[in-house]
mmCIF file of C-alpha atoms in Angstrom:
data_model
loop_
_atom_site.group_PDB
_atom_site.id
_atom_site.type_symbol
_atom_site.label_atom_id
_atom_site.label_comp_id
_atom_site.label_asym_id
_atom_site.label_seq_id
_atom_site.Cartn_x
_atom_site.Cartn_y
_atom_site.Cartn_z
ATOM 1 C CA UNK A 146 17.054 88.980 146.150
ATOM 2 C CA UNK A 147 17.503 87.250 142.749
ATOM 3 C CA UNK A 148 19.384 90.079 141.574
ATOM 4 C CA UNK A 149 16.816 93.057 142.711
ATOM 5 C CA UNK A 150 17.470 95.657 144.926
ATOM 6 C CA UNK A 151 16.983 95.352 148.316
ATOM 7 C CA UNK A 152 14.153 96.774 149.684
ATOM 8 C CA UNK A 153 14.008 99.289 152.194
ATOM 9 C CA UNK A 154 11.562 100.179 154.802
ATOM 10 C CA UNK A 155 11.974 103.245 157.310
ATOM 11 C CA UNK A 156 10.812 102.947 160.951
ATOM 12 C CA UNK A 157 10.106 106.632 161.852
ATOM 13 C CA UNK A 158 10.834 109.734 160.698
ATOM 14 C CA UNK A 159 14.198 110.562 163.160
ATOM 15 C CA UNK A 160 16.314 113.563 161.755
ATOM 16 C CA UNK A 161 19.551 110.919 160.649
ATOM 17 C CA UNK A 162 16.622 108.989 158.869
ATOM 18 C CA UNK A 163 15.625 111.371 156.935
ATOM 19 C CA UNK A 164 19.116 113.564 155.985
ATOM 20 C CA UNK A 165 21.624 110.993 156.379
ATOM 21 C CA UNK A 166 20.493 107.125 156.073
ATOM 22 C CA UNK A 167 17.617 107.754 153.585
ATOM 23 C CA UNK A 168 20.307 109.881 151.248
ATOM 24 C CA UNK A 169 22.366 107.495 151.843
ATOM 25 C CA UNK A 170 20.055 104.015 150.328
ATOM 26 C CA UNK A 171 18.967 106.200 147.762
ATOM 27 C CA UNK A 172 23.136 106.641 146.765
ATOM 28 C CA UNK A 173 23.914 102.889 147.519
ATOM 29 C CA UNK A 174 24.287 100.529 144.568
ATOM 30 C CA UNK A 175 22.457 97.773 146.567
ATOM 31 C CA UNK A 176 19.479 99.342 148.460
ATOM 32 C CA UNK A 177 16.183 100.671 147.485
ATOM 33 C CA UNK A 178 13.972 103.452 150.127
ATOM 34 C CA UNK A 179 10.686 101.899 149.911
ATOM 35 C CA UNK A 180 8.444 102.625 152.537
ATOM 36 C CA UNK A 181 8.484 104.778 155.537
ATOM 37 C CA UNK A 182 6.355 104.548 158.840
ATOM 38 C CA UNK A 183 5.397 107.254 161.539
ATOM 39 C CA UNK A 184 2.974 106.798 164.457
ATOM 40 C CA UNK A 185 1.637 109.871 162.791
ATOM 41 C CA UNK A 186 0.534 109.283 159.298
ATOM 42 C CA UNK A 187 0.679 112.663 158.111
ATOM 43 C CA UNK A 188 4.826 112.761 158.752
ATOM 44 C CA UNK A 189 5.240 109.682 157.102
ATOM 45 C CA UNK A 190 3.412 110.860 154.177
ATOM 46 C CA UNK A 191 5.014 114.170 154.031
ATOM 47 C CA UNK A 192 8.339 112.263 154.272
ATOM 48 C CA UNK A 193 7.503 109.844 151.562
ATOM 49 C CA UNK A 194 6.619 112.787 149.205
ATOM 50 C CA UNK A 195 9.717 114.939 149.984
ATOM 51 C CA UNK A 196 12.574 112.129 149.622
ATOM 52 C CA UNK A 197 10.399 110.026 146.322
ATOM 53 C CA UNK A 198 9.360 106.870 148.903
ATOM 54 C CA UNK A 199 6.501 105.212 147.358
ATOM 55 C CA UNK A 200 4.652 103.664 150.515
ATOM 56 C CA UNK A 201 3.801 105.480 153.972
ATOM 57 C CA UNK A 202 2.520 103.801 156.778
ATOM 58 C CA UNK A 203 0.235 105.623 159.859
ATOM 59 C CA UNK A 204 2.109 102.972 162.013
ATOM 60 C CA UNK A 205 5.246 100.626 162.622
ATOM 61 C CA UNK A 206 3.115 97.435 162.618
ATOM 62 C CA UNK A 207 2.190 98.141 159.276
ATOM 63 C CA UNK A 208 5.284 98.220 158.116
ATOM 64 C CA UNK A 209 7.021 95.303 159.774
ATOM 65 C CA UNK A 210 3.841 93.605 157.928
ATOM 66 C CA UNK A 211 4.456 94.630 154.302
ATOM 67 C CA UNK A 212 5.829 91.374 152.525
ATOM 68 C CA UNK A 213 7.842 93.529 149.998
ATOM 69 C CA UNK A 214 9.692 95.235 152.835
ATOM 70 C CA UNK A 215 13.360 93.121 152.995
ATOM 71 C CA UNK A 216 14.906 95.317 155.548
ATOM 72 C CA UNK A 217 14.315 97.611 158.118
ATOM 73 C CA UNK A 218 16.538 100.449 159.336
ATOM 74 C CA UNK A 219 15.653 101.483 163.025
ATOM 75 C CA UNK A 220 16.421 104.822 164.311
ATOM 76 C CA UNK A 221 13.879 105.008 167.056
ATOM 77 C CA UNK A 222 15.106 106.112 170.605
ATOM 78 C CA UNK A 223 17.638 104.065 172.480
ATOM 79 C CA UNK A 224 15.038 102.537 174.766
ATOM 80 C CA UNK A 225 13.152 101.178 171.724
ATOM 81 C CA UNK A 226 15.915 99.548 169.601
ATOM 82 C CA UNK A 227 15.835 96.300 170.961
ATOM 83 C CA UNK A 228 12.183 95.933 171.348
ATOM 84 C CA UNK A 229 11.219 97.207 167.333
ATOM 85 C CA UNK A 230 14.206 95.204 166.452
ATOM 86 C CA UNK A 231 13.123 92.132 167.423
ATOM 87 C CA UNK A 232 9.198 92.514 166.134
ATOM 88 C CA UNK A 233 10.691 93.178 162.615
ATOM 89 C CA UNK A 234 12.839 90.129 162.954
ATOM 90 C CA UNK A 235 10.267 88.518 163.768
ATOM 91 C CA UNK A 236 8.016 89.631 160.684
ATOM 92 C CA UNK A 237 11.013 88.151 158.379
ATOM 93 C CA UNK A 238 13.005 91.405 157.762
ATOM 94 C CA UNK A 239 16.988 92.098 158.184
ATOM 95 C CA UNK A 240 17.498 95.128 160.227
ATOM 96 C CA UNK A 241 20.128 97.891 160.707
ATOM 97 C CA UNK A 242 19.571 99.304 163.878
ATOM 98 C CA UNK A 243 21.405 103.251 165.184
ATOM 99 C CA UNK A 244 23.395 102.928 167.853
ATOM 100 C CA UNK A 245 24.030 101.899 170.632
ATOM 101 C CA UNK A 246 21.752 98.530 170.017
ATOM 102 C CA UNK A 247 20.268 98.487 173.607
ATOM 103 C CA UNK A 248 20.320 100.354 176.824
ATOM 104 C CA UNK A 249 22.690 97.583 178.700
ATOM 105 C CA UNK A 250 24.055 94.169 177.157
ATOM 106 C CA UNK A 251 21.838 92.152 179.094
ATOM 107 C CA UNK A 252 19.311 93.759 176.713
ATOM 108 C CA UNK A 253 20.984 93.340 173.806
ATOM 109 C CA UNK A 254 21.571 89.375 174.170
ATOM 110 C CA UNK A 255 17.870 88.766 173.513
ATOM 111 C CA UNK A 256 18.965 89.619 170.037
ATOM 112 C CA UNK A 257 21.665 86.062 169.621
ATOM 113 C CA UNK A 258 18.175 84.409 170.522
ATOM 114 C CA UNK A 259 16.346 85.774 167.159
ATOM 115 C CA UNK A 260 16.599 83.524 163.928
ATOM 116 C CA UNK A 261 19.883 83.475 162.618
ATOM 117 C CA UNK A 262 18.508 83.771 158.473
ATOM 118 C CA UNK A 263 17.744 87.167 159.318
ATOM 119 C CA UNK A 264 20.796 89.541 159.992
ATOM 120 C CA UNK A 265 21.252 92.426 162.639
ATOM 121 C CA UNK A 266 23.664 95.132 162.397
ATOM 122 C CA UNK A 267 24.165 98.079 164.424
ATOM 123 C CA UNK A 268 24.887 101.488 162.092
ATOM 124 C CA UNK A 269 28.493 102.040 162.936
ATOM 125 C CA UNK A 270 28.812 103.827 159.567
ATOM 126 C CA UNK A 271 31.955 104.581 160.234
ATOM 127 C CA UNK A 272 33.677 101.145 159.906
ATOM 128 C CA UNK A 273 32.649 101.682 156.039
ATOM 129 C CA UNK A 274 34.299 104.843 155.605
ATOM 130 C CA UNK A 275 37.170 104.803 153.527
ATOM 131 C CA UNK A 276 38.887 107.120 155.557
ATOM 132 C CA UNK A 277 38.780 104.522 158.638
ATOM 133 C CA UNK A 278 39.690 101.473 156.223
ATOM 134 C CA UNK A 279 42.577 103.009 154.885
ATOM 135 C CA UNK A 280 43.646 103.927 158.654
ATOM 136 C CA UNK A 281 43.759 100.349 159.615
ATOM 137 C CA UNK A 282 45.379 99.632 156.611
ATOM 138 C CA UNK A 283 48.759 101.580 157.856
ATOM 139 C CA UNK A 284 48.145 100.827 161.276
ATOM 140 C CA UNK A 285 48.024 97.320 160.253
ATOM 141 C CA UNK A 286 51.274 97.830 157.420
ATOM 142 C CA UNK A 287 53.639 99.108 160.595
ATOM 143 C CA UNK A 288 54.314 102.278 159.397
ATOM 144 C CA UNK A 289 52.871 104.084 162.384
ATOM 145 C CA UNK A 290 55.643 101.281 164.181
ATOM 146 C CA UNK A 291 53.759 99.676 166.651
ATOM 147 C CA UNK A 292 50.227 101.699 167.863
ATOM 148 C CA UNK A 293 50.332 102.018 171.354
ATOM 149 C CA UNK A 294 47.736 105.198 172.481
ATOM 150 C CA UNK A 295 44.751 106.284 170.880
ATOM 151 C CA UNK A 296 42.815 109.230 171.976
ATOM 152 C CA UNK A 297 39.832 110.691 171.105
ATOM 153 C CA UNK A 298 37.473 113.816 171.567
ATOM 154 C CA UNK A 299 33.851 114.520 170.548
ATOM 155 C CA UNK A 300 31.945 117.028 171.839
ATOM 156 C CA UNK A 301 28.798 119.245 170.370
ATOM 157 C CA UNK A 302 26.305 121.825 172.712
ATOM 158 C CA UNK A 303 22.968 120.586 172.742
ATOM 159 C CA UNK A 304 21.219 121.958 176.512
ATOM 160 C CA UNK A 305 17.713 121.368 175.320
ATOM 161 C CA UNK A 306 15.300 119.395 177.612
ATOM 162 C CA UNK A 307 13.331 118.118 175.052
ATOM 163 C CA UNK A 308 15.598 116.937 173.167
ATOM 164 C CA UNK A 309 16.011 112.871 173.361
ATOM 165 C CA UNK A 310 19.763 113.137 174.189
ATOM 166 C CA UNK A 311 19.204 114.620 177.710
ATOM 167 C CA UNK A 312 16.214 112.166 178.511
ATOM 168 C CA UNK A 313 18.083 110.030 180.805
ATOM 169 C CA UNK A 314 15.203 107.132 180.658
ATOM 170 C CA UNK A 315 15.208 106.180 177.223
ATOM 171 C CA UNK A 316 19.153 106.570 176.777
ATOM 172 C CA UNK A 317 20.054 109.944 176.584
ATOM 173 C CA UNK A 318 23.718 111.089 177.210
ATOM 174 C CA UNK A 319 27.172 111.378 176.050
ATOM 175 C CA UNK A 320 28.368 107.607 176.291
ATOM 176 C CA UNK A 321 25.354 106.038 174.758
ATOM 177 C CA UNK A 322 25.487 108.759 171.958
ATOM 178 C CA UNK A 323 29.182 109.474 171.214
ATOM 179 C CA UNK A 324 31.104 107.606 173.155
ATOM 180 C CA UNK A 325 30.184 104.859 171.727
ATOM 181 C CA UNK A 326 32.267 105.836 168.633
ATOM 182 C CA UNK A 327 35.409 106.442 171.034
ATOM 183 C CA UNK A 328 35.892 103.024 172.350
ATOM 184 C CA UNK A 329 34.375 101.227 169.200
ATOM 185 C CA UNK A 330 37.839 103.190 167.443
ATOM 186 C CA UNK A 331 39.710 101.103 169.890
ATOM 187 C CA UNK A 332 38.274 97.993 168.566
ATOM 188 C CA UNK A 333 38.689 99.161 165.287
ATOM 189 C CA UNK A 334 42.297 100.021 165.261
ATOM 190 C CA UNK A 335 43.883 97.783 167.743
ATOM 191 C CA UNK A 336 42.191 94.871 166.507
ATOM 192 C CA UNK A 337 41.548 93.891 170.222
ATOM 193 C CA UNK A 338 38.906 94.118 173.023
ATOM 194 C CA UNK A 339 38.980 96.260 176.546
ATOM 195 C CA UNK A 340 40.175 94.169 179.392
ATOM 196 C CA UNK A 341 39.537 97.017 181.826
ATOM 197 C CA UNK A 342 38.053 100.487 181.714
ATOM 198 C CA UNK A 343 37.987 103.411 184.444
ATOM 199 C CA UNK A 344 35.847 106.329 183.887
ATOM 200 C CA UNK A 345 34.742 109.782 185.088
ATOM 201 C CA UNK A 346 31.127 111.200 184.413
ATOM 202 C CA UNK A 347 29.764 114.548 185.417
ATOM 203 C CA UNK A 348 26.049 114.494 185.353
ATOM 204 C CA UNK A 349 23.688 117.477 184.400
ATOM 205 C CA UNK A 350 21.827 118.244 187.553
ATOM 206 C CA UNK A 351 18.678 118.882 185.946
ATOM 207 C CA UNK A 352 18.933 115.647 183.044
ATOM 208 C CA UNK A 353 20.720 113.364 184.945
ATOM 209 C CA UNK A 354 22.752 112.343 182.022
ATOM 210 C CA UNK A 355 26.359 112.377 181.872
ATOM 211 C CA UNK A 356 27.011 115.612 180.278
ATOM 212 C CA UNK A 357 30.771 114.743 179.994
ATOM 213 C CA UNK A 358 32.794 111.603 180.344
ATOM 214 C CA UNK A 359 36.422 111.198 180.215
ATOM 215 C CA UNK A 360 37.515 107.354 180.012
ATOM 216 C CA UNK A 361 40.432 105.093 179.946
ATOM 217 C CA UNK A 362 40.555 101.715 178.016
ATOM 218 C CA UNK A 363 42.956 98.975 178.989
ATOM 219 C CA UNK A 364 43.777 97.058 175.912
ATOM 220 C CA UNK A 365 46.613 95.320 177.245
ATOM 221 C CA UNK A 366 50.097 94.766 176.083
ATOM 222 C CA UNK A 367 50.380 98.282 177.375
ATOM 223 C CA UNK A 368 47.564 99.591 174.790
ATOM 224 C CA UNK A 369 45.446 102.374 175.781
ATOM 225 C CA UNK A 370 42.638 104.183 174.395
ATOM 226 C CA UNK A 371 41.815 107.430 176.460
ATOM 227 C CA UNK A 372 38.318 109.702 175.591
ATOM 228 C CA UNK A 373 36.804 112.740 176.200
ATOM 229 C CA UNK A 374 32.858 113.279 175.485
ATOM 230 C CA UNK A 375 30.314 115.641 175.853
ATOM 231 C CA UNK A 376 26.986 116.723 174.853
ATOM 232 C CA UNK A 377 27.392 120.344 176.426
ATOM 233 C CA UNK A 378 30.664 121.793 175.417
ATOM 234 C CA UNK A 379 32.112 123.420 171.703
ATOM 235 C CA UNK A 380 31.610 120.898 168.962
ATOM 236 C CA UNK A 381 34.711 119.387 167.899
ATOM 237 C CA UNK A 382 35.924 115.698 167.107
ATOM 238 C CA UNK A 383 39.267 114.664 166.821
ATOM 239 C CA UNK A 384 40.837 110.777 166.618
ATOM 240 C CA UNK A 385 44.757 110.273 167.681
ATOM 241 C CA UNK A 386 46.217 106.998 166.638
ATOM 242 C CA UNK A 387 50.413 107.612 168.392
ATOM 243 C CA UNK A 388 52.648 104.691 167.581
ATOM 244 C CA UNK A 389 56.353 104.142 168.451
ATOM 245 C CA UNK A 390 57.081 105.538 164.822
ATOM 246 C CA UNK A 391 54.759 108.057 163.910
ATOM 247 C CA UNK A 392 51.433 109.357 164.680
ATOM 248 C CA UNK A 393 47.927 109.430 162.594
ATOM 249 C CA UNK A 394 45.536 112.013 163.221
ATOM 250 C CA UNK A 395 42.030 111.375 161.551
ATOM 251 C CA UNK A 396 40.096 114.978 161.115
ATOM 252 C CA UNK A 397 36.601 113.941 160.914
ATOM 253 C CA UNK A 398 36.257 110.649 162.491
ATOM 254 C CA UNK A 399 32.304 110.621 162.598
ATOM 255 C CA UNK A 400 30.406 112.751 160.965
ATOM 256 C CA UNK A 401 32.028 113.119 157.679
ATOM 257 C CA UNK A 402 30.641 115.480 155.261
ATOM 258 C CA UNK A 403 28.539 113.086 153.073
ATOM 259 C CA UNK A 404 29.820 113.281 149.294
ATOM 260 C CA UNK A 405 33.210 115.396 150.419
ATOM 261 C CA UNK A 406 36.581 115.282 150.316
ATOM 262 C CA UNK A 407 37.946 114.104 153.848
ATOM 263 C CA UNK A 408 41.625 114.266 155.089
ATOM 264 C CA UNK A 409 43.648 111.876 157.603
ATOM 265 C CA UNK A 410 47.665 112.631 158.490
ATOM 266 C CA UNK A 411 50.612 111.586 159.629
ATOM 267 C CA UNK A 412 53.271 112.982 161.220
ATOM 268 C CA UNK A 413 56.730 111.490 162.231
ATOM 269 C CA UNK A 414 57.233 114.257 165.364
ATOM 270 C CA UNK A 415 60.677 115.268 163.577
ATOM 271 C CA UNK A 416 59.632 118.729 163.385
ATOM 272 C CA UNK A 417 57.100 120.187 166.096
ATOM 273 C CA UNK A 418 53.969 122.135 165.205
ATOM 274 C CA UNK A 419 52.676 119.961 162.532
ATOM 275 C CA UNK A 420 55.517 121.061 160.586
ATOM 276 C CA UNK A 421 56.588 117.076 158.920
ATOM 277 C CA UNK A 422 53.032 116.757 158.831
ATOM 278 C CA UNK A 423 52.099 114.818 155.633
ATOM 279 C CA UNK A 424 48.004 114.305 154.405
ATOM 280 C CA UNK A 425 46.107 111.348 152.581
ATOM 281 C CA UNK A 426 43.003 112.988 150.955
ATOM 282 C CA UNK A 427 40.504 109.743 150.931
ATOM 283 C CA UNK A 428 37.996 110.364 147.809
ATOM 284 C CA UNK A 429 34.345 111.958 148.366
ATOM 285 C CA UNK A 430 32.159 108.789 149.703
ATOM 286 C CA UNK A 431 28.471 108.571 151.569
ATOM 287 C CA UNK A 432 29.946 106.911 154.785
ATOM 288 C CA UNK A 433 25.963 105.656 154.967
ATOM 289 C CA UNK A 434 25.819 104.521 151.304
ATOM 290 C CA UNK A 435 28.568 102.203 151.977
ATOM 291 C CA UNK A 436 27.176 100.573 155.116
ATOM 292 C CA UNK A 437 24.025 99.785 153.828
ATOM 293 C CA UNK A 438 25.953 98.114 150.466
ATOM 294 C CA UNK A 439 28.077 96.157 153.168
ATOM 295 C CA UNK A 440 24.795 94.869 154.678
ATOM 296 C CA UNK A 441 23.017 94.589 151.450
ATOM 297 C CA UNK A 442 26.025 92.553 150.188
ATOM 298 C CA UNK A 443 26.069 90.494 153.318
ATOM 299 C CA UNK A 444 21.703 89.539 153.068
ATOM 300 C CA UNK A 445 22.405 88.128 149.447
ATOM 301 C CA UNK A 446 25.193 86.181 150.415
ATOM 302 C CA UNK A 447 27.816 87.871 149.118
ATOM 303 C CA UNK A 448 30.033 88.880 151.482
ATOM 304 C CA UNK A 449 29.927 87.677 155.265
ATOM 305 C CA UNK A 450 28.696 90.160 157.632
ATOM 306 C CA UNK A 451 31.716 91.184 160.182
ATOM 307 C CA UNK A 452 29.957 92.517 162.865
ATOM 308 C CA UNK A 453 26.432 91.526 163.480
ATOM 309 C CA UNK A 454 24.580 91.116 166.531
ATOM 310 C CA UNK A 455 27.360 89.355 168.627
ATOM 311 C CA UNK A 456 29.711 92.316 167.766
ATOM 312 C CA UNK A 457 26.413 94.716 169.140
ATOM 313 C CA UNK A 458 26.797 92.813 172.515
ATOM 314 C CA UNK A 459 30.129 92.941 173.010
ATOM 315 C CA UNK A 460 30.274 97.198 172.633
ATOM 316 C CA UNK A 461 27.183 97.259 175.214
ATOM 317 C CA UNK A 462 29.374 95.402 177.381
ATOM 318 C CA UNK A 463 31.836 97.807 177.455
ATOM 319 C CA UNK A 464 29.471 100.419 178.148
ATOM 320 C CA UNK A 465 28.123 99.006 180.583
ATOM 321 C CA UNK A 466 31.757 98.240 182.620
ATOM 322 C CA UNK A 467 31.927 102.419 181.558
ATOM 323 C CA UNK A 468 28.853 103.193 183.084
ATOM 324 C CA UNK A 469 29.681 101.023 186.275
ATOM 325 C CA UNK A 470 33.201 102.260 186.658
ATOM 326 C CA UNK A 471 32.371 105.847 187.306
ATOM 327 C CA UNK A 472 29.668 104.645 190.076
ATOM 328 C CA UNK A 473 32.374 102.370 191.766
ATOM 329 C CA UNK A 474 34.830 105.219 191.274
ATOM 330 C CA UNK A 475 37.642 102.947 189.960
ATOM 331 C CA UNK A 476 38.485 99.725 187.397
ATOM 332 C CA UNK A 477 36.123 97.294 186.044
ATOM 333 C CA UNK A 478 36.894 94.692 184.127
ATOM 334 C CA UNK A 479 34.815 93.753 181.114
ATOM 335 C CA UNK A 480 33.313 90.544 181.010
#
């Protein structure tokens, strides 16, 4: 990049586009919004004007085609991830790509096939967090003794058949959505992958996506990871991480307030009720600003990318042994 920002182009005009990923270029010290494309020219324009992006685009070809485009973020529906994703690496350009990367891993390994001088990420934002950083860092320092159980919950309400979360098709549903985030933590904090998973799923008659799934994750050497998700029950997300010497509870795992204040805590169980609760205030931060610097940093070289399109296969495969648990109606082993 010769010491220029890197420039951004926008593949749609999806809600976490335009109030969360957009904000967050526009904050990173690495990244420049540059263009934005819509299959409807008029959006893209009107979203071009409202957030200061110089170029709009009445299509995504368009886009993918514009030589001063270095990167593309991708928050299209599930079903089209995979597919836009490899067109724009194709046309020369990085991409970050929402999550989950594909609808099943087979999918998702057409993306090791691409050219390897262009990089693929999926937008786990939350591995840039501070607040999840410095939780590794005590997991990893012992003071939590030695972690053991993780559980997690994240729910929100969302009933409405239009919506693409309850279009069962193109992705829609609770594990491709959220729980995603639940067994990634695993990943994250035990610095180890699933041997095994078991899962429950109770379907929405109507959608025919799994409205709520409850899941456990065998990590072995006795490690589990246990969820809870749902797309139709009282919003609230919670992360657990219990060792042998203490216990650290992470408030907002996910969707941290961008540009607040966030909390994690520990607690030794000496007193019950929270009461030898202590808290770690982690410093105002744009969870999305710092993802896109970690994959600017890693397209000019200078820092290695940690988890790129191998790491994107790897979390489908777990989904997948999710999703075909709960049809077998006991363990699968992920492979």
């Amino acid at each position: 990049m010769n010491g220029k920002k890197i420039r951004w182009g926008i593949v749609s005009t999806a809600k976490i586009g335009l109030e969360k990923v957009i904000p967050g270029i526009r904050r990173s010290q690495t990244g420049a919004a540059c263009a934005i494309a819509s299959r409807a020219l008029d959006k893209a324009q009107a979203a071009a004007t409202d957030l200061g992006i110089e170029k709009a685009y009445g299509s995504y070809e368009e886009l993918l085609a514009d030589p001063d485009i270095d990167a593309i973020y991708n928050p299209l529906p599930n079903h089209l991830h995979v597919p836009v994703t490899v067109q724009a690496v194709e046309a020369g350009k990085h991409v970050l790509c929402e999550k989950p990367i594909a609808l099943d891993a087979a999918e998702a390994a057409r993306l090791l096939d691409l050219p390897k001088d262009r990089l693929i990420a999926e937008n786990f934002m939350v591995r840039a967090h501070p607040q999840w950083i410095r939780a590794r860092e005590i997991v990893r320092s012992g003071d939590l003794g030695e972690l053991k159980a993780i559980q997690c919950f994240f729910s929100y309400f969302n009933d409405d058949p239009g919506n693409i979360r309850n279009m069962a098709d193109i992705g829609g549903g609770a594990l491709y959505d959220i729980g995603c985030y639940t067994m990634l933590a695993g990943r994250y904090f035990f610095d180890a992958e699933p041997q095994r998973v078991v899962s429950l799923v109770d379907r929405d008659p109507e959608f025919g996506t799994d409205r709520m799934t409850s899941a456990l994750l065998d990590f072995g050497r006795n490690r589990h990871l246990n969820f809870v998700v749902s797309t139709q029950l009282t919003p609230y997300q919670r992360f657990n991480l219990v060792g042998t010497k203490k216990r650290l509870e992470i408030v907002i795992p996910v969707n941290a307030p961008q540009g607040e204040a966030v909390q994690i805590r520990l607690d030794d169980g000496s007193m019950l009720g929270d009461r030898a609760m202590e808290t770690q205030t982690i410093a105002p931060c744009d969870q999305y600003g710092e993802l896109v610097d970690v994959f600017g940093r890693a397209i000019t070289g200078e820092m290695p990318l940690h988890h790129g399109a191998e790491d994107a296969v790897q979390n489908m495969k777990i989904l997948d042994a999710l999703f075909a648990s709960a049809d077998k109606g006991g363990w699968v082993d992920v492979t």
